[in-house]
JSON list of C-alpha atoms in Angstrom, two decimals:
[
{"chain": "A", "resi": 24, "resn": "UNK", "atom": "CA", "xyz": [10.33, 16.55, -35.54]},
{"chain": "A", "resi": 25, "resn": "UNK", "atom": "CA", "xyz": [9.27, 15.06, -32.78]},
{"chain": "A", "resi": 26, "resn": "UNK", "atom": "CA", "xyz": [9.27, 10.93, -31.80]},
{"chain": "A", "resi": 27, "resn": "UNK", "atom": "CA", "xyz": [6.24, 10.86, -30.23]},
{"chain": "A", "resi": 28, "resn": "UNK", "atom": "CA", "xyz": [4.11, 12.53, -32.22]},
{"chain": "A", "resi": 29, "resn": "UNK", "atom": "CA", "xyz": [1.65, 11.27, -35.12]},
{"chain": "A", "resi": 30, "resn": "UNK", "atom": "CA", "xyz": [1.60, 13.32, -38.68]},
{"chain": "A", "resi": 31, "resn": "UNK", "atom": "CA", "xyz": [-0.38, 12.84, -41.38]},
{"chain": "A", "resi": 32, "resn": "UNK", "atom": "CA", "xyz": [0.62, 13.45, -44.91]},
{"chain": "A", "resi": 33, "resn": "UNK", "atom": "CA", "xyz": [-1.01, 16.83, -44.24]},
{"chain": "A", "resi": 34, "resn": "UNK", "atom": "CA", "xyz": [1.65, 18.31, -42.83]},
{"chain": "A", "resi": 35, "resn": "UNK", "atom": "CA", "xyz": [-0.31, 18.27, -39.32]},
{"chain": "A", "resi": 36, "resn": "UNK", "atom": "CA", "xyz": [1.52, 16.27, -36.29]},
{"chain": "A", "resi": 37, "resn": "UNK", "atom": "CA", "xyz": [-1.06, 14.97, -33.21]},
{"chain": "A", "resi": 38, "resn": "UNK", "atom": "CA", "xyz": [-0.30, 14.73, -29.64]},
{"chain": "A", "resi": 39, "resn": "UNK", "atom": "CA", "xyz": [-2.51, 12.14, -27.95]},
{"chain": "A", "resi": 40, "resn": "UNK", "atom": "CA", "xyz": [-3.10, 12.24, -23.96]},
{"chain": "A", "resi": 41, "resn": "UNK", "atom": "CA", "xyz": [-6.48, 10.18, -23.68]},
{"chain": "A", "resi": 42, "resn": "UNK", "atom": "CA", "xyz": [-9.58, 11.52, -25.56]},
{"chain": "A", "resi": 43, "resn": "UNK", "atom": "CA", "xyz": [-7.46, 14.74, -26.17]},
{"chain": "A", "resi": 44, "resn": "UNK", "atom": "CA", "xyz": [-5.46, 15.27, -29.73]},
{"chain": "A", "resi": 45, "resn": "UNK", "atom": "CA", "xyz": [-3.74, 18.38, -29.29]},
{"chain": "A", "resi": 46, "resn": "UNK", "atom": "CA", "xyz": [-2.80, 19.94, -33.26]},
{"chain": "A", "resi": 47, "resn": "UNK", "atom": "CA", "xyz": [-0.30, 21.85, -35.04]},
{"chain": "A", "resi": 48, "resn": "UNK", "atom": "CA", "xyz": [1.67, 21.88, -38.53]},
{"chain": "A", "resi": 49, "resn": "UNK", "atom": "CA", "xyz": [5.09, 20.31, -38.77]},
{"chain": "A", "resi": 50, "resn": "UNK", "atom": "CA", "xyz": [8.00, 22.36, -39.09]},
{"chain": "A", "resi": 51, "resn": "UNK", "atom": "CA", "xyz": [8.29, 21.18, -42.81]},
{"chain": "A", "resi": 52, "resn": "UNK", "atom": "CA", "xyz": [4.70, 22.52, -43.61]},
{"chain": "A", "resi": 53, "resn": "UNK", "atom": "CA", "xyz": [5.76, 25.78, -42.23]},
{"chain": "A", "resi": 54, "resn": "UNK", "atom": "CA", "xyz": [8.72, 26.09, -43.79]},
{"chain": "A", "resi": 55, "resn": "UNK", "atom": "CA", "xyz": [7.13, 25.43, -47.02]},
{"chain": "A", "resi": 56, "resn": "UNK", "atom": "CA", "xyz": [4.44, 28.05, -46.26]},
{"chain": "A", "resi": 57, "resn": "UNK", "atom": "CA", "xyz": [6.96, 31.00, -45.21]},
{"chain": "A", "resi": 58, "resn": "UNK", "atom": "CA", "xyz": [6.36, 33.69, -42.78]},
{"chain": "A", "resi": 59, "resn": "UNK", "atom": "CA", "xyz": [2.61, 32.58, -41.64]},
{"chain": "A", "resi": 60, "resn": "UNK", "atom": "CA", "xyz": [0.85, 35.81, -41.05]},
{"chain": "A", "resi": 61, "resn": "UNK", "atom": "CA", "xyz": [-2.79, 34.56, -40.32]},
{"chain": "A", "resi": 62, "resn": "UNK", "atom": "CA", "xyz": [-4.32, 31.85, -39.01]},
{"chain": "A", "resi": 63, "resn": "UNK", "atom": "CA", "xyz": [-7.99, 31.30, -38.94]},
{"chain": "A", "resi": 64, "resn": "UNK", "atom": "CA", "xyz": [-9.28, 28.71, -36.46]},
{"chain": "A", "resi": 65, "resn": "UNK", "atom": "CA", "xyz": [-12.54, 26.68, -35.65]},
{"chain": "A", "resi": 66, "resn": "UNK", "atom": "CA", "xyz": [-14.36, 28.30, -32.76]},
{"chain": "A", "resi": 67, "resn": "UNK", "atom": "CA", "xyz": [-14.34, 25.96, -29.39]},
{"chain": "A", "resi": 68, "resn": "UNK", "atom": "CA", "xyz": [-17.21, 24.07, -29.33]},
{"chain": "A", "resi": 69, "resn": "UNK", "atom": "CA", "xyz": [-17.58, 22.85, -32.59]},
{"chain": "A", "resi": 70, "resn": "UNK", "atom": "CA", "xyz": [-17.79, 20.04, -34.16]},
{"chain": "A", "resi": 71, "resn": "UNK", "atom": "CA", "xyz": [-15.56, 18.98, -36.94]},
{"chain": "A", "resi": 72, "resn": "UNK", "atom": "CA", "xyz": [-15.27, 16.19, -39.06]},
{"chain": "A", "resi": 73, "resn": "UNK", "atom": "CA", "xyz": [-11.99, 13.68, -39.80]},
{"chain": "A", "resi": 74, "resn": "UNK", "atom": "CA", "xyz": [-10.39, 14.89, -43.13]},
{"chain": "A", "resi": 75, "resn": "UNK", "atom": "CA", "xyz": [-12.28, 17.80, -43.62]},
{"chain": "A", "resi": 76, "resn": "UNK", "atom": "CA", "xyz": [-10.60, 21.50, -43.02]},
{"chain": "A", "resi": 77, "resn": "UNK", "atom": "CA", "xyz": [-11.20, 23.18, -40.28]},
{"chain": "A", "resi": 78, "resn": "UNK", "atom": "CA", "xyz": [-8.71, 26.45, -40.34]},
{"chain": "A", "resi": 79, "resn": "UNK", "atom": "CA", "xyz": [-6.68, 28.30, -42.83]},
{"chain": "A", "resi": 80, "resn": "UNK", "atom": "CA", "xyz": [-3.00, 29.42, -42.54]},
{"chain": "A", "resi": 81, "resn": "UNK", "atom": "CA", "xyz": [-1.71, 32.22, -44.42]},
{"chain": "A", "resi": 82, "resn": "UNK", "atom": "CA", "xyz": [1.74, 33.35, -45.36]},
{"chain": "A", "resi": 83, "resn": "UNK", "atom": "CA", "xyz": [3.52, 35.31, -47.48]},
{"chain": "A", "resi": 84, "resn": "UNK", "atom": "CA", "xyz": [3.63, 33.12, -50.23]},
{"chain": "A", "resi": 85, "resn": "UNK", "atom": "CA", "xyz": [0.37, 31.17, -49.88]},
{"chain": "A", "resi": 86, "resn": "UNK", "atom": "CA", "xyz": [-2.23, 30.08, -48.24]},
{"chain": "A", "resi": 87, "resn": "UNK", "atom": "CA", "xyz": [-2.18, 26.36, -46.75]},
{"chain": "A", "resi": 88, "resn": "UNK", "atom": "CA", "xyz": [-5.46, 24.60, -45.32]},
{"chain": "A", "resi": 89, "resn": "UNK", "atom": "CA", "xyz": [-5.63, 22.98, -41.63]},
{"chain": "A", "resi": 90, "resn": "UNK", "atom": "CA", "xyz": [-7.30, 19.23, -42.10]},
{"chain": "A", "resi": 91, "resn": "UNK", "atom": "CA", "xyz": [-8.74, 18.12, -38.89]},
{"chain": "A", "resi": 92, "resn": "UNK", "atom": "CA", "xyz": [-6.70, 14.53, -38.66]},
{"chain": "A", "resi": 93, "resn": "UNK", "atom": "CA", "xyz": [-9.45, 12.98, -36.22]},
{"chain": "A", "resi": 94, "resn": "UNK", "atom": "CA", "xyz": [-13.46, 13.52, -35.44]},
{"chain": "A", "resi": 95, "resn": "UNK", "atom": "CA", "xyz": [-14.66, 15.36, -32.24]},
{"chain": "A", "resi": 96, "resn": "UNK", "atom": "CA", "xyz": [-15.31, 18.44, -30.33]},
{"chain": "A", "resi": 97, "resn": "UNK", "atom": "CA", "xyz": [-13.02, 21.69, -30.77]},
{"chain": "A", "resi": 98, "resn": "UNK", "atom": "CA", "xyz": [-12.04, 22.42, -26.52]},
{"chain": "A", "resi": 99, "resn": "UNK", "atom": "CA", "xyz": [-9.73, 25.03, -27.29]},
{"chain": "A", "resi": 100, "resn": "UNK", "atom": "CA", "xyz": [-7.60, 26.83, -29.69]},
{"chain": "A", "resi": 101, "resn": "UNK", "atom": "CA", "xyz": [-4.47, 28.42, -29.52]},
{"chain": "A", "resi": 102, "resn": "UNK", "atom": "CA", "xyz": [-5.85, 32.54, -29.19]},
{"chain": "A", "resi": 103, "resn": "UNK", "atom": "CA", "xyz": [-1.75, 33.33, -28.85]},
{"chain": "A", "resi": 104, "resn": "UNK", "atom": "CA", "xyz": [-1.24, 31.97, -32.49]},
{"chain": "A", "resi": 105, "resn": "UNK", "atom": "CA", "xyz": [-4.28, 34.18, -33.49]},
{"chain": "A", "resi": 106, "resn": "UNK", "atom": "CA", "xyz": [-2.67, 36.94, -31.83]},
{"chain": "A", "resi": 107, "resn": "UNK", "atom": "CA", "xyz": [1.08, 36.37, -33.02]},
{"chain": "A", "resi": 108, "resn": "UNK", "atom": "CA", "xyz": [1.05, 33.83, -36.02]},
{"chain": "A", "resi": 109, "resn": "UNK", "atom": "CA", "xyz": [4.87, 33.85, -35.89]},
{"chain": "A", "resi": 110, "resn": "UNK", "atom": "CA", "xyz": [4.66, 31.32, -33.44]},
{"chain": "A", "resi": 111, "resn": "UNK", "atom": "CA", "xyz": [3.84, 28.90, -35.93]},
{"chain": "A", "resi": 112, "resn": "UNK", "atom": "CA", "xyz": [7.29, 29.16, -37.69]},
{"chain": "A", "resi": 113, "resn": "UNK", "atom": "CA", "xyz": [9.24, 30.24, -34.71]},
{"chain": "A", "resi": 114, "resn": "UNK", "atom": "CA", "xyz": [7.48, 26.83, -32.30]},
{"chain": "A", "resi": 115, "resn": "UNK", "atom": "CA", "xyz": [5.27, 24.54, -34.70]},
{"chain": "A", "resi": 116, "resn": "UNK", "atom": "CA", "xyz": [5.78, 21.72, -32.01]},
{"chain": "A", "resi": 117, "resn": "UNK", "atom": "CA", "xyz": [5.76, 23.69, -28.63]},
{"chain": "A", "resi": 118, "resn": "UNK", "atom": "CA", "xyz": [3.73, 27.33, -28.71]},
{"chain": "A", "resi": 119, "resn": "UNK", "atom": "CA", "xyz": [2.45, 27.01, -32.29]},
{"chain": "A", "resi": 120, "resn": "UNK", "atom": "CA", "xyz": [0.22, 24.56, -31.19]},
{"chain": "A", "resi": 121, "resn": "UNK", "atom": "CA", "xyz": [-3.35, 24.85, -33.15]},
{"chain": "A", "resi": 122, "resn": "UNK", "atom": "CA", "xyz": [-6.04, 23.21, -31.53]},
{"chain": "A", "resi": 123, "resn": "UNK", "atom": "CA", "xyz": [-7.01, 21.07, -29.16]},
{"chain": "A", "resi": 124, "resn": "UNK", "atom": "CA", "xyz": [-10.08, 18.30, -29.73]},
{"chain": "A", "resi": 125, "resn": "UNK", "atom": "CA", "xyz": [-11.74, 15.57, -27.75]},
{"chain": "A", "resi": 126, "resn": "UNK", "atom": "CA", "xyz": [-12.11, 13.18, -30.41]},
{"chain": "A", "resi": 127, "resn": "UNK", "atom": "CA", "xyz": [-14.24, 10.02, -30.89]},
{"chain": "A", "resi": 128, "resn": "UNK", "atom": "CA", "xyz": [-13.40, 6.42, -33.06]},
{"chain": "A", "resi": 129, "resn": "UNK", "atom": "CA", "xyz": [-9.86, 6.28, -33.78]},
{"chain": "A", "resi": 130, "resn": "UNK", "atom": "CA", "xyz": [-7.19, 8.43, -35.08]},
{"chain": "A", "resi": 131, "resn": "UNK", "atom": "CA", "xyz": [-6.96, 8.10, -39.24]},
{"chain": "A", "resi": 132, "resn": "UNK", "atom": "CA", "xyz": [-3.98, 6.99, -40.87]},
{"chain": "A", "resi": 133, "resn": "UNK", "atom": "CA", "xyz": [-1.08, 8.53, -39.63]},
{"chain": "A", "resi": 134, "resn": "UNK", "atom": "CA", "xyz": [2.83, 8.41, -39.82]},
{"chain": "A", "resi": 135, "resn": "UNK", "atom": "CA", "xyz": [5.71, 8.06, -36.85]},
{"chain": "A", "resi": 136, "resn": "UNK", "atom": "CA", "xyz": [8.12, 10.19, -37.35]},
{"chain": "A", "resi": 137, "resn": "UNK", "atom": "CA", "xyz": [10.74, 8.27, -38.96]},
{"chain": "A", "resi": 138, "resn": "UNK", "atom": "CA", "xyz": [8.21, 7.36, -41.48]},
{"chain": "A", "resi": 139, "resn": "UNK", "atom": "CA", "xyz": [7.04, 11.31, -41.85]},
{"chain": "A", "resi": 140, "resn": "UNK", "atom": "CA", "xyz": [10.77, 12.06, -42.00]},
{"chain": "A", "resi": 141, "resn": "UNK", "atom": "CA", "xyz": [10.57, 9.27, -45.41]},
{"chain": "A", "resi": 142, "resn": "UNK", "atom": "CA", "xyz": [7.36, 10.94, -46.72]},
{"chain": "A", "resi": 143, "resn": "UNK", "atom": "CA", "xyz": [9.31, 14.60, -46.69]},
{"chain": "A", "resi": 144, "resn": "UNK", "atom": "CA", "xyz": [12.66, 13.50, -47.83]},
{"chain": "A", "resi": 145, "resn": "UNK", "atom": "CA", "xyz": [13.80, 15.11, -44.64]}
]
């Protein structure tokens, strides 16, 4: 985990830098989910909605959901995670990144990670 991130109790963590939340899952989530083996991601441009899902992740045990934790604009996605979805077990935090979104309003309720940490049981 990572200090100065945001999670919610999702599983996702946000990095903030301005307008831009860049996405992943937590290294808990994808531990849960196993060996991730697809990922399906919104296309760039989009628009998505706070709370809603947005992606799928699939392993070899199941298949988790991606919940977009704020409102905006899709500006990019991770095409290397589409490519190699390994990265999401082997880097959640650094090249398993998911998406990237300019969002509007403000972020939804979410967790620092001492507090995630307390939410796990980690």
């Amino acid at each position: 985990m990572t200090a100065d991130l945001k999670y919610t109790e999702e599983h996702e963590w946000i990095a903030v830098d301005g307008d831009v939340a860049t996405i992943g899952i937590t290294d808990y989530a994808a531990e849960q989910l196993g060996d991730v083996v697809f990922v399906e991601l919104p296309a760039v441009g989009s628009a998505i909605t706070a709370a809603t899902v947005v992606g799928e992740i699939e392993s070899t045990k199941s298949v988790g959901e991606l919940y977009a934790p704020v409102a905006g604009e899709v500006i990019e996605i991770n095409d290397a995670v589409v490519d190699q979805p390994d990265l999401v077990n082997a880097d959640p935090f650094g090249q398993g990144w998911l998406i990237k979104v300019r969002f509007t309003g403000e972020l939804g309720a979410t967790m620092d990670a001492d507090a995630y940490a307390a939410f796990t049981g980690a």
